[in-house]
Coordinates of C-alpha atoms in Angstrom, one line a residue:
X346 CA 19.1 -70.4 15.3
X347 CA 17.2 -68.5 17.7
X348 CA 13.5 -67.9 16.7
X349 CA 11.4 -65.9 19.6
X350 CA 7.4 -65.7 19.0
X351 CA 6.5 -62.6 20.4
X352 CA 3.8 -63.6 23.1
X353 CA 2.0 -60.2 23.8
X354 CA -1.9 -59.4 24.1
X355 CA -1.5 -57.0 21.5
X356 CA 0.2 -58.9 19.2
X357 CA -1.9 -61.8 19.1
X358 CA -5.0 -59.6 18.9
X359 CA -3.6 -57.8 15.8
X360 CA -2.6 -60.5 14.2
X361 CA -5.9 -62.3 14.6
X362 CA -7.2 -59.3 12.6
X363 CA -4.8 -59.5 10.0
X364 CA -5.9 -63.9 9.7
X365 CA -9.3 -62.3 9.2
X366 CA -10.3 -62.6 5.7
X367 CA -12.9 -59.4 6.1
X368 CA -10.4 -56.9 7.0
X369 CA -10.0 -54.9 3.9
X370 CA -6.3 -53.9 2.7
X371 CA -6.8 -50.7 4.1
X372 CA -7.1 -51.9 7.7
X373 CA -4.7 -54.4 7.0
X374 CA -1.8 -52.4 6.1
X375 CA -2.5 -50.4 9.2
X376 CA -2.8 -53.2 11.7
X377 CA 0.7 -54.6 10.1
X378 CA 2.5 -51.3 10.6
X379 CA 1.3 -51.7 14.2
X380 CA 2.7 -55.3 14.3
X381 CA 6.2 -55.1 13.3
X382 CA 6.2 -51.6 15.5
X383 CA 6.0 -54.2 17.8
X384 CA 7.9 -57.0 16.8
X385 CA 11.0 -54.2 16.3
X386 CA 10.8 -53.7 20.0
X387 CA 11.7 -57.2 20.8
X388 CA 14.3 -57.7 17.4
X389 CA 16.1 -54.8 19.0
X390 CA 16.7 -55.7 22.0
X391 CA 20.6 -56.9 21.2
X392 CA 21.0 -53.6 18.6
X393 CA 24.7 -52.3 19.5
X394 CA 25.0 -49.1 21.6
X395 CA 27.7 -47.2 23.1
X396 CA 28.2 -45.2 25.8
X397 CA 27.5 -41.5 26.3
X398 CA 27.5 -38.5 28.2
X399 CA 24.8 -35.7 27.5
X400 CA 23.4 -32.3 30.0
X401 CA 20.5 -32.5 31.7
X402 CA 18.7 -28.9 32.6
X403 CA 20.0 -30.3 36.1
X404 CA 23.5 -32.1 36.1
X405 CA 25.0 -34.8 33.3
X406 CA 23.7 -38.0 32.6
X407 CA 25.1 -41.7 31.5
X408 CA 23.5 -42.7 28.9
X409 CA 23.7 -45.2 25.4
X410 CA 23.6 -44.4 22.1
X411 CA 23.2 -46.4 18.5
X412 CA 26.9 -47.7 17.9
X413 CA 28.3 -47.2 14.7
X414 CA 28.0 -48.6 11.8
X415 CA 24.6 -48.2 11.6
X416 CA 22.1 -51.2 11.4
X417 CA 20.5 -51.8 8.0
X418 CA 17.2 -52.7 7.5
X419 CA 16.2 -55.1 4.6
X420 CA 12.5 -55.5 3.3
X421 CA 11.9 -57.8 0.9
X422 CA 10.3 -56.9 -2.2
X423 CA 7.2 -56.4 -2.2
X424 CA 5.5 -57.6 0.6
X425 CA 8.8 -56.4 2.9
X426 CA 7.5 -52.7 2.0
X427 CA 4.4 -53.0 4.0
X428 CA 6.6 -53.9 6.9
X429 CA 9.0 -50.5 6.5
X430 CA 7.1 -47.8 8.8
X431 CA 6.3 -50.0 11.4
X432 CA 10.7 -50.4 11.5
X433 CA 11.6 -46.9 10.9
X434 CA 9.3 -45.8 13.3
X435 CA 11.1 -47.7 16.0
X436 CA 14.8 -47.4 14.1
X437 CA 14.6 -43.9 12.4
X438 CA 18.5 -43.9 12.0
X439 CA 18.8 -47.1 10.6
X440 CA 20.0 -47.3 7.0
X441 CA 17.3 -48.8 4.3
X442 CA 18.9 -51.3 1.4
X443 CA 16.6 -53.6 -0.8
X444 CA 16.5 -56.9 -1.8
X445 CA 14.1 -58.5 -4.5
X446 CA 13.4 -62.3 -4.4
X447 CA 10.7 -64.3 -5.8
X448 CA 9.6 -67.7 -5.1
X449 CA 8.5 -69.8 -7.8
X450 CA 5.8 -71.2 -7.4
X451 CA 6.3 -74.7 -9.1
X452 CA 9.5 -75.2 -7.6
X453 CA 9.2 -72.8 -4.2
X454 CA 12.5 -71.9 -5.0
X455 CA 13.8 -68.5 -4.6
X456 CA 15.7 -66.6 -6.9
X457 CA 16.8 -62.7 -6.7
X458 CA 15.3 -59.9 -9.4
X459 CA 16.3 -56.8 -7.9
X460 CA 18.9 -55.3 -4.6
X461 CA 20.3 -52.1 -4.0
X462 CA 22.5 -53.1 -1.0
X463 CA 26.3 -51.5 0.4
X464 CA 28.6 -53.8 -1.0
X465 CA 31.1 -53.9 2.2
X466 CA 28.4 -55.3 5.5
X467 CA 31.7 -55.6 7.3
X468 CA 30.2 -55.0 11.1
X469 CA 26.7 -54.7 10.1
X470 CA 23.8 -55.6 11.9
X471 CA 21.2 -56.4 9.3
X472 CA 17.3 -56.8 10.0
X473 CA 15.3 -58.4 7.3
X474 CA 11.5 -57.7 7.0
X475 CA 9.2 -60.1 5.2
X476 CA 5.9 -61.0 6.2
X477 CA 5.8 -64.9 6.0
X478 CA 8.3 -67.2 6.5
X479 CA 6.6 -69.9 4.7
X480 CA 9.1 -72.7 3.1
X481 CA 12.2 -70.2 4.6
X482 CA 14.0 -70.4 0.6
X483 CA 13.6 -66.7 0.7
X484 CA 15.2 -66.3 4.5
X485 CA 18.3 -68.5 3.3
X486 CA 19.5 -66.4 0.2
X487 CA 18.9 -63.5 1.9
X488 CA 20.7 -64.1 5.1
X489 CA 23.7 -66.1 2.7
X490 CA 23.7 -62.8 0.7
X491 CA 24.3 -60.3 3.4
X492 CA 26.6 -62.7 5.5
X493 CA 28.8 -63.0 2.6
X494 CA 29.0 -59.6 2.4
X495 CA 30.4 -59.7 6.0
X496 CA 27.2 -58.8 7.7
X497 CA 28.1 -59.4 11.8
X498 CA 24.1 -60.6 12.7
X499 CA 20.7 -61.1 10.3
X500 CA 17.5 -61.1 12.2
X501 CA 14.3 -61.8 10.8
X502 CA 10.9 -60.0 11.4
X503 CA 8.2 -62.2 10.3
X504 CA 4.3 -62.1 10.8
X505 CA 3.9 -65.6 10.8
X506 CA 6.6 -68.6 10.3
X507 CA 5.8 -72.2 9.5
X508 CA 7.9 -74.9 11.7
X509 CA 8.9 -76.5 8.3
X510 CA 10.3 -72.8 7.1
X511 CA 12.2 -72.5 10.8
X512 CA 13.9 -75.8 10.2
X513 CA 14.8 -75.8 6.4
X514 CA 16.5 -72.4 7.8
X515 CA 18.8 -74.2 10.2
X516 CA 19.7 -77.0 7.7
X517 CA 20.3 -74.9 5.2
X518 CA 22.4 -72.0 6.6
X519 CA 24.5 -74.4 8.4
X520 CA 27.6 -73.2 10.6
X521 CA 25.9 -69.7 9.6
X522 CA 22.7 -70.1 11.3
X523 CA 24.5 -69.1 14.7
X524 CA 24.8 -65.5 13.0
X525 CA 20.8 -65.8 12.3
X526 CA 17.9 -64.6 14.5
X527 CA 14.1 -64.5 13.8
X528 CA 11.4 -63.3 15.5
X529 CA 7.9 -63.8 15.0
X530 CA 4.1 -63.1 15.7
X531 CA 3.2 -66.2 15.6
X532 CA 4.2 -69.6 14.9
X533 CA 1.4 -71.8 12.7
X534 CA 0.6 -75.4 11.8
X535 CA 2.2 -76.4 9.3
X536 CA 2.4 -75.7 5.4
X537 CA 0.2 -77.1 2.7
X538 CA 0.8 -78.7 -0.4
X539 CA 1.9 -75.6 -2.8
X540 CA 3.8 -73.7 0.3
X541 CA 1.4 -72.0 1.9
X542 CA 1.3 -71.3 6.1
X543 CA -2.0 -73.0 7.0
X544 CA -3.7 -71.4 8.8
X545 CA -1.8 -68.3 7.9
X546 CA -3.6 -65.3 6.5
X547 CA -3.0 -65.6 2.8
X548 CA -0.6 -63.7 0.3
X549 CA 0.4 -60.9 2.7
X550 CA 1.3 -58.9 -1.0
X551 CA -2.1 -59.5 -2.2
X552 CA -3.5 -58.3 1.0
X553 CA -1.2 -54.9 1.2
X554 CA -1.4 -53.8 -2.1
X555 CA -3.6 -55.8 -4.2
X556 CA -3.0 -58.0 -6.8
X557 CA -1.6 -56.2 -9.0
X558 CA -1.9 -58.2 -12.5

């Protein structure tokens, strides 16, 4: 599987605001829209184009456009939402479809609750937003799911991954994993005993958009 950390200035100065416990949701949602702005830019780079031909005021011009079908972005519910602007922003064309998983907290298994997704992928290039990819349960069905529905590529935009995440991924997805990309902000220490990327930056849903009990 290829898994790029994005090693940038900027990124690594907004995401040591988002670790920062005293940044207040506010500022945090802000600073993450700003992140995966970033974080698109690199995803991206493969994103299929064709070529094209358009006027100038001067003379014509070669130039590329999107390829068709169009790619499909993916949050995951809900902390994928906070991660949606800072995409469209870069992707405006792109096609939106939704996919609810939630990890249980016991077993850190994944299971899904909710998706509004095409049923045919066929040709597809998918991109699949969640902030943490923490024991990578959540990356595995969701990549399985939209492969199986004949999705060409899945990559990953992650605010932090956790090496034990990245390689229960590779294991897991198998002679799939070739078809599977992520890229990251950063890459942290490990995880702790109930799943959590230490040092991470805590629930990135509790941190966007409260607790919501």
């Amino acid at each position: 599987m290829r898994a790029h950390v994005v090693d940038h200035p900027l990124v690594a100065h907004k995401l040591t605001a988002l670790r920062d416990a005293a940044t207040p949701a506010p500022t945090f949602r802000l600073l993450c829209d700003e992140l995966v702005t970033l974080l698109a830019y690199e995803a991206t780079r493969d994103v299929r184009v064709e070529p094209v031909t358009v006027q100038t005021p001067l003379a014509p011009a070669a130039g590329v456009r999107l390829a068709a079908p169009k790619p499909l972005v993916v949050p995951i519910l809900r902390a994928g939402l906070g991660m949606l602007d800072g995409m469209m922003r870069l992707l405006p064309t792109a096609e939106v479809g939704f996919l609810g998983l939630v990890r249980d907290e016991r077993t850190l298994l994944a299971s899904t609750y909710a998706e509004r997704l095409p049923t045919d992928l066929s040709g597809r290039q998918c991109y699949v937003l969640d902030p943490m990819l923490a024991t990578g349960g959540t990356l595995v069905m969701a990549a399985q799911y939209l492969l199986e529905r004949g999705a060409e590529s899945v990559c990953a935009l992650c605010l932090l991954a956790a090496p034990e995440g990245l390689a229960h991924v590779e294991e897991a997805l198998g002679s799939d994993v070739k078809s599977v990309s992520v890229v990251v902000a950063g890459l942290d220490e490990r995880l702790n005993d109930v799943g959590y990327i230490v040092p991470g930056l805590g629930d990135a849903g509790d941190r966007l958009f409260g607790l919501a009990e």
